[in-house]
Amino acid sequence: MACSIVQFCYFQDLQAARDFLFPHLREEIPSGALRRDPSKSTDWEDDGWGAWEETEPQEPEEEGNTSKTQKTSWLQDCVLSLSPTNDLMVIAREQKAVFLVPKWKYSDKGKEEMQFAVGWSGSLNVEEGECVTSALCIPLASQKRSSTGRPDWTCIVVGFTSGYVRFYTENGVLLLAQLLNEDPVLQLKCRTYEIPRHPGVTEQNEELSILYPAAIVTIDGFSLFQSLRACRNQVAKAAASGNENIQPPPLAYKKWGLQDIDTIIDHASVGIMTLSPFDQMKTASNIGGFNAAIKNSPPAMSQYITVGSNPFTGFFYALEGSTQPLLSHVALAVASKLTSALFNAASGWLGWKSKHEEEAVQKQKPKVEPATPLAVRFGLPDSRRHGESICLSPCNTLAAVTDDFGRVILLDVARGIAIRMWKGYRDAQIGWIQIVEDLHERVPEKADFSPFGNSQGPSRVAQFLVIYAPRRGILEVWSTQQGPRVGAFNVGKHCRLLYPGYKIMGLNNVTSQSWQPQTYQICLVDPVSGSVKTVNVPFHLALSDKKSERAKDMHLVKKLAALLKTKSPNLDLVETEIKELILDIKYPATKKQALESILASERLPFSCLRNITQTLMDTLKNQELESVDEGLLQFCANKLKLLQLYESVSQLNSLDFHLDTPFSDNDLAVLLRLDEKELLKLQALLEKYKQENTRTNVRFSDDEDGVLPVKTFLEYLEYEKDVLNVKKISEEEYVALGSFFFWKCLHGESSTEDMCHTLESAGLSPQLLLSLLLSVWLSKEKDILDKPQSVCCLHTMLSLLSKMKVAIDETWDSQSVSPWWQQMRTACIQSENNGAALLSAHVGHSVAAQISNNMTEKKFSQTVLGADSEALTDSWEALSLDTEYWKLLLKQLEDCLILQTLLHSKGNTQTSKVSSLQAEPLPRLSVKKLLEGGKGGIADSVAKWIFKQDFNPEVLKLANEERDAENPDEPKEGVNRGFLEVSEVEMDLGAIPDLLHLAYEQFPCSLELDVLHAHCCWEYVVQWNKDPEEARFFVRSIEHLKHIFNAHVQNGIALMMWNTFLVKRFSAATYLMDKVGKSPKDRLCRRDVGMSDTAMTSFLGSCLDLLQILMEADVSRDEIQVPVLDTEDAWLSVEGPISIVELALEQKHIHYPLVEHHSILCSILYAVMRFSLKTVKPLSLFDSKGKNAFFKDLTSIQLLPSGEMDPNFISVRQQFLLKVVSAAVQAQHSATKVKDPTEEATPTPFGKDQDWPALAVDLAHHLQVSEDVVRRHYVGELYNYGVDHLGEEAILQVHDKEVLASQLLVLTGQRLAHALLHTQTKEGMELLARLPPTLCTWLKAMDPQDLQNTEVPIATTAKLVNKVIELLPEKHGQYGLALHLVEAVEAISLPSL
């Protein structure tokens, strides 16, 4: 029970507040120095703070080095205030301020803690250049009778260099502003109502005091409270109605002009004091001399103390009643520029006339009343010493002053003298703690020892001075007035000590008695650890009497702690010494604390703990009843019972006990009430599950053999009214405790009967024991599956527990659910270890049936003979509601086990690369998860597994075909045969269909093929959306979509995919490509669409596929009925989110022409990206109607282009389509000489490529472009690239053969021109000379550079000329030219022969 420093609050993100207040610090920090994980907002030590300290150059420490101080201890440069009720903190600097409010949140460790989060931040200055100098957070009491003791709201009072004092709400709304003096505000201090401790103390009024360089203003607390409430109400009413105008009461204040003092830095308003007659005469003599007149009643005076220079400390006394309080006009600030937009919008609601008049009023400064002069009565003159701060003690008798010499001086306020001085505390921050004695702890075992033997005596009060020395990074606690240092803590050099010195405003002598608000007297804000701490000081540290029993007890506790830490070989000696120490302690609370520390020791063996507790118990029993503390006696008795239980269990576990009876499969079948076929099926399921499920092995270091240290055992259990309960402990600790009780029993190494009897007699309820037993069984799945005999042990244990009292109510009716068995079923439902859960459910069902039959047998024992009843029990099971629940649970667990086995199986799929999304492990299943997962939960879990394995959709179809081919007459044998075969086959892709087939058998409705494909499709697109770079995920999603047979489901899924994931990215891609006018570069694609250029190409191709599927599904959905979604009987009670398929079926019909319209745009975009086309603006191919229809809901009816299109649009579209055809042919036949077949075509990065020429013709049809033009261009491009054999095939589709022939004639001429004119051979020149002049001229006019493939054999060209002759009619103008060409080609081909 020494001094302690306790963290009670953390900062959620203090760095954000610092960056807001000190922007230059943020700019100077190197990039990366403050990069933290956003989820770890409270972990400041590692790299959030201090990291930037190291980057600064090391400078010698100097007092004037302000720049370094600002960088390392920024909080010291801020104005800081914390509400004493800890519901608001203000950090301000210059014009800016941050308001922080506490919120309960879970930390990284899962522990609930209070964290300060930014509630409001902004600038507070109204006038130019004014800065914040001081701030207070004053909690205001609620006026409601039903108040719980928390403040109604908190007002923030802020002083400025302009002299203004402004009052704000927690949301930064300005309530009122006062200009009481035109000098800067130096300090704000508050005093709230305190109940006088005894009649001699004068009752103090509440007040807010404001210090200026040469004046003090005190505002009456009651007046301020009423004004603030009125202003706040007016703000609320204005927000609601907009025309309220209630004039709040004026503020009553006094203003004193302080004279005869050079400078003032800080002040303390002590309050009203009444002099004793002697002090009155002494004061009158000092002021008026020997003949001074004295009034009969001593006058009441308000005392003020200032610190500064000349005098270092000044004492002022203002006579009460000497001046009338001034009344200020309350300047309501709701219409000021600082208020929120809500109030700006509500202009005129305060009754102000116009905006111009309002501005004129604001520019006019209010009238400032003159101060009443007040001369210094006396002071502590020290010309070289300058005071820095003063802090008044809670009972107004002492004050601590700091100065520039590094001293802390303690003043006696009443006498005006310094009574103590501490040195070596430069830049010290000070505060006070007042502790009230707890009367219950005062009374020791023998009342004679205490001077306050009467427990009804008055509580004593102790005051402690807290000093924080930032230069040394130490926080000290001193007992006043002349007491020793009672505590010291290393807290760091950058903290701030906050001492409000007030509580809640608005209380009086009646309301304050019923209110006991939780307030903090002192707080330490540590920016390094991001925490707020307070100091706890026990009252007894103020007792300086050497004979104090409390001090002696604390000495003994410290001695005991040291003894427990030492390593001694002689334990008997240690035990004796501990006994002497604990018996010497007098106070019961301290004795209890000592015993707790002994029992928590890890070094003492069990025997020592038992002997010490027994000795203490015996000593307490031997004392007189009146002097024995009942709480301590009960505590000892409870701990002794726990130790005895620990000893009994340890002895049972250590006995050499073995079950000798052999255990066969037949015994197991009888035990579980299964026939041979059912048992074989169960064993096969568990064997397969065991092979696949390799991650179930859970081990704990301290309970591997069911061993638990006594210290841990005592921590886990507690007694409450003779009932033994388990404390709130983690799941692992719960399993450890259960293992200590039952692990040996489950292995058959300890007597089950003896253990149950021991635990029952110790006071453990059967329900708790059942919970512990199941926690062990379900968590140790691997060990249990390896040892089938443990099933027999569980059966025995469960039977014994069920026979205990209060386990199963004797009045239980078979037609109602037994809470006992429901508890066990709930544990099995929640368990993720399905193998152990299935086994325990079989055991539970068997035991429940046995008990149910016995109860039924008792009821009918009078009518049935004994021999018949035995036969009845063996072959017949009493029907009850519980039995039905057991059968349902067994079916659910079996289904869940098969599903879990499937999800843990892995195929050796040859994937090129595995994404990080696919590498994440699947969560384990439980019946509860499946029941809460909704109708689609089962298919969803399988879809996630398929995504991880990345199977081809054909695998699902293959397994489904197996199901269809299965012999319907013998389904069960088929299942068993398939299951046993799978275990022999090596786990590759071949085994996966068998496992899927088994899952299909269990879930014929939930895993129906369309449902499964729908979930797979959705899973892939969801994962693609997380990482759009993985274009293969989207491609796979479309594959699954194509495999959905039912058009209604297909339509709904495709539409949901489009609306949820695709349309935003698709529109972004469209606008980007339209903006740049070509296929955009990688950087632009990543910026606007969120994926690379190659991924975007694949994305557009998949979008095109999806839109095509949508149109096809819309056509075929009328011929197909809407599917009926059934659920298996065992899973009818599923609850949770609506399934994807149900959502898909709820989707509306699409508007076919609109989807077709989008599909045209998608084709255009895909072509631009696929072939990197330039100078193409996709949206320029459409008119205004067409553009407006894009990216609208596909189910809506939009105004689409119709009728004849503008020829200009058609011309642009035709040019684009011809570009696409050229690019497609170029991409396919770009090689000049086909050396290698692989070089012929460049494959697309993802999936197979489109048939672009056919797509271009299709687009031409929709874009009103002549299809024949596109076909002719395609033929021409094929011949251009020398692929004449494909060109001949393509000619068949052209309608206008004559125009085509003319185009091909030119191409023939280009080939001949290249052969004759550009090869420059002798034979060529001779041949050219022999040609007709017209042909020669025509050939010279040809430009062979347009040819993409010039190395075409002449024989191939000859075929082309013949084809041209064939296509040209004889009457055509170029027919003769064609004939000349035939001759020329023949002439060229002859030399080569």
CSV table of C-alpha atoms in Angstrom, one decimal, residues 566-721:
chain,number,residue,atom,x,y,z
A,566,THR,CA,14.9,-14.5,-2.3
A,567,LYS,CA,16.0,-18.0,-3.3
A,568,SER,CA,16.6,-20.0,-0.1
A,569,PRO,CA,17.6,-23.7,0.0
A,570,ASN,CA,16.0,-24.1,3.5
A,571,LEU,CA,12.3,-23.8,2.8
A,572,ASP,CA,11.4,-24.8,6.4
A,573,LEU,CA,13.2,-21.7,7.7
A,574,VAL,CA,11.5,-19.5,5.1
A,575,GLU,CA,8.1,-20.9,6.1
A,576,THR,CA,8.7,-20.2,9.8
A,577,GLU,CA,9.8,-16.6,9.0
A,578,ILE,CA,6.8,-16.0,6.8
A,579,LYS,CA,4.4,-17.3,9.6
A,580,GLU,CA,6.0,-14.9,12.1
A,581,LEU,CA,5.7,-12.0,9.8
A,582,ILE,CA,2.1,-12.5,8.8
A,583,LEU,CA,1.1,-13.1,12.5
A,584,ASP,CA,2.8,-9.8,13.5
A,585,ILE,CA,0.8,-7.8,11.1
A,586,LYS,CA,-2.1,-6.0,13.0
A,587,TYR,CA,-4.4,-4.5,10.4
A,588,PRO,CA,-6.8,-7.1,8.8
A,589,ALA,CA,-6.7,-5.4,5.4
A,590,THR,CA,-2.9,-5.5,5.4
A,591,LYS,CA,-2.9,-9.1,6.7
A,592,LYS,CA,-5.2,-10.1,3.8
A,593,GLN,CA,-2.9,-8.3,1.4
A,594,ALA,CA,0.1,-10.2,2.8
A,595,LEU,CA,-1.7,-13.6,2.5
A,596,GLU,CA,-2.6,-12.8,-1.1
A,597,SER,CA,1.0,-12.1,-2.0
A,598,ILE,CA,2.1,-15.3,-0.3
A,599,LEU,CA,-0.4,-17.4,-2.3
A,600,ALA,CA,0.6,-15.6,-5.5
A,601,SER,CA,4.3,-16.6,-5.0
A,602,GLU,CA,5.7,-19.1,-7.5
A,603,ARG,CA,8.7,-20.1,-5.3
A,604,LEU,CA,6.8,-21.5,-2.4
A,605,PRO,CA,5.8,-25.2,-2.6
A,606,PHE,CA,2.2,-26.3,-2.0
A,607,SER,CA,3.0,-27.6,1.5
A,608,CYS,CA,4.3,-24.2,2.6
A,609,LEU,CA,1.2,-22.4,1.3
A,610,ARG,CA,-1.1,-24.9,3.1
A,611,ASN,CA,0.8,-24.7,6.4
A,612,ILE,CA,0.9,-20.9,6.4
A,613,THR,CA,-2.8,-20.5,5.6
A,614,GLN,CA,-3.7,-23.2,8.2
A,615,THR,CA,-1.6,-21.5,10.9
A,616,LEU,CA,-3.2,-18.1,10.2
A,617,MET,CA,-6.6,-19.7,10.3
A,618,ASP,CA,-5.9,-21.4,13.6
A,619,THR,CA,-4.7,-18.2,15.1
A,620,LEU,CA,-7.8,-16.3,14.0
A,621,LYS,CA,-10.1,-19.0,15.5
A,622,ASN,CA,-8.3,-18.9,18.8
A,623,GLN,CA,-8.8,-15.1,19.2
A,624,GLU,CA,-11.9,-13.5,20.7
A,625,LEU,CA,-14.8,-13.3,18.3
A,626,GLU,CA,-15.1,-9.5,18.7
A,627,SER,CA,-11.5,-8.8,17.7
A,628,VAL,CA,-11.6,-11.1,14.6
A,629,ASP,CA,-12.3,-9.5,11.2
A,630,GLU,CA,-15.0,-11.7,9.6
A,631,GLY,CA,-13.9,-10.8,6.1
A,632,LEU,CA,-10.3,-12.0,6.8
A,633,LEU,CA,-11.6,-15.2,8.5
A,634,GLN,CA,-13.8,-16.0,5.5
A,635,PHE,CA,-11.0,-15.3,3.1
A,636,CYS,CA,-8.6,-17.7,4.9
A,637,ALA,CA,-11.3,-20.4,5.1
A,638,ASN,CA,-12.0,-20.1,1.3
A,639,LYS,CA,-8.3,-20.3,0.4
A,640,LEU,CA,-7.8,-23.3,2.7
A,641,LYS,CA,-10.7,-25.1,1.0
A,642,LEU,CA,-9.2,-24.4,-2.4
A,643,LEU,CA,-5.8,-25.7,-1.3
A,644,GLN,CA,-7.4,-28.9,0.0
A,645,LEU,CA,-9.2,-29.4,-3.3
A,646,TYR,CA,-6.0,-28.9,-5.1
A,647,GLU,CA,-4.3,-31.5,-2.9
A,648,SER,CA,-7.1,-34.0,-3.4
A,649,VAL,CA,-7.1,-33.7,-7.2
A,650,SER,CA,-3.3,-33.8,-7.4
A,651,GLN,CA,-3.3,-37.0,-5.3
A,652,LEU,CA,-5.9,-38.7,-7.5
A,653,ASN,CA,-4.0,-37.7,-10.7
A,654,SER,CA,-0.7,-39.1,-9.3
A,655,LEU,CA,-2.2,-42.5,-8.4
A,656,ASP,CA,-1.2,-45.4,-10.7
A,657,PHE,CA,-4.6,-46.3,-12.0
A,658,HIS,CA,-5.2,-48.2,-15.3
A,659,LEU,CA,-8.3,-49.6,-16.8
A,660,ASP,CA,-7.5,-53.3,-17.6
A,661,THR,CA,-10.6,-54.1,-19.6
A,662,PRO,CA,-10.0,-54.5,-23.3
A,663,PHE,CA,-12.0,-52.2,-25.6
A,664,SER,CA,-13.3,-53.4,-28.9
A,665,ASP,CA,-15.3,-51.9,-31.8
A,666,ASN,CA,-18.3,-53.9,-30.7
A,667,ASP,CA,-18.1,-52.4,-27.2
A,668,LEU,CA,-18.0,-48.9,-28.7
A,669,ALA,CA,-21.1,-49.7,-30.9
A,670,VAL,CA,-23.0,-50.8,-27.8
A,671,LEU,CA,-21.8,-47.8,-25.8
A,672,LEU,CA,-22.9,-45.3,-28.5
A,673,ARG,CA,-26.1,-47.2,-29.3
A,674,LEU,CA,-25.1,-47.7,-33.0
A,675,ASP,CA,-25.3,-50.7,-35.3
A,676,GLU,CA,-22.2,-52.0,-37.0
A,677,LYS,CA,-22.9,-50.2,-40.3
A,678,GLU,CA,-23.4,-46.9,-38.6
A,679,LEU,CA,-20.2,-47.3,-36.6
A,680,LEU,CA,-18.2,-48.1,-39.7
A,681,LYS,CA,-19.5,-45.0,-41.4
A,682,LEU,CA,-18.6,-42.9,-38.3
A,683,GLN,CA,-15.1,-44.4,-38.1
A,684,ALA,CA,-14.6,-43.8,-41.9
A,685,LEU,CA,-15.7,-40.2,-41.5
A,686,LEU,CA,-13.4,-39.5,-38.6
A,687,GLU,CA,-10.5,-41.2,-40.2
A,688,LYS,CA,-10.8,-39.1,-43.3
A,689,TYR,CA,-11.2,-36.0,-41.2
A,690,LYS,CA,-8.1,-36.9,-39.2
A,691,GLN,CA,-6.0,-37.2,-42.3
A,692,GLU,CA,-7.1,-33.9,-43.8
A,693,ASN,CA,-7.3,-32.0,-40.6
A,694,THR,CA,-3.7,-31.4,-39.6
A,695,ARG,CA,-4.2,-28.1,-37.8
A,696,THR,CA,-6.2,-29.4,-34.8
A,697,ASN,CA,-3.3,-30.1,-32.5
A,698,VAL,CA,-3.7,-27.6,-29.7
A,699,ARG,CA,-1.1,-27.7,-26.9
A,700,PHE,CA,-0.6,-25.7,-23.8
A,701,SER,CA,2.8,-25.6,-22.2
A,702,ASP,CA,1.7,-25.8,-18.6
A,703,ASP,CA,-1.0,-28.5,-18.9
A,704,GLU,CA,0.4,-31.1,-21.3
A,705,ASP,CA,-0.1,-33.8,-18.7
A,706,GLY,CA,-3.0,-32.2,-16.8
A,707,VAL,CA,-0.6,-30.4,-14.4
A,708,LEU,CA,-1.5,-26.9,-13.1
A,709,PRO,CA,0.6,-24.8,-10.6
A,710,VAL,CA,-1.1,-24.1,-7.4
A,711,LYS,CA,-0.7,-20.3,-7.9
A,712,THR,CA,-2.6,-20.6,-11.2
A,713,PHE,CA,-5.2,-22.8,-9.6
A,714,LEU,CA,-5.9,-20.3,-6.9
A,715,GLU,CA,-6.1,-17.5,-9.5
A,716,TYR,CA,-8.8,-19.3,-11.5
A,717,LEU,CA,-11.2,-20.3,-8.7
A,718,GLU,CA,-13.1,-18.3,-6.1
A,719,TYR,CA,-15.7,-19.1,-3.4
A,720,GLU,CA,-19.0,-17.2,-3.2
A,721,LYS,CA,-21.3,-18.3,-0.4
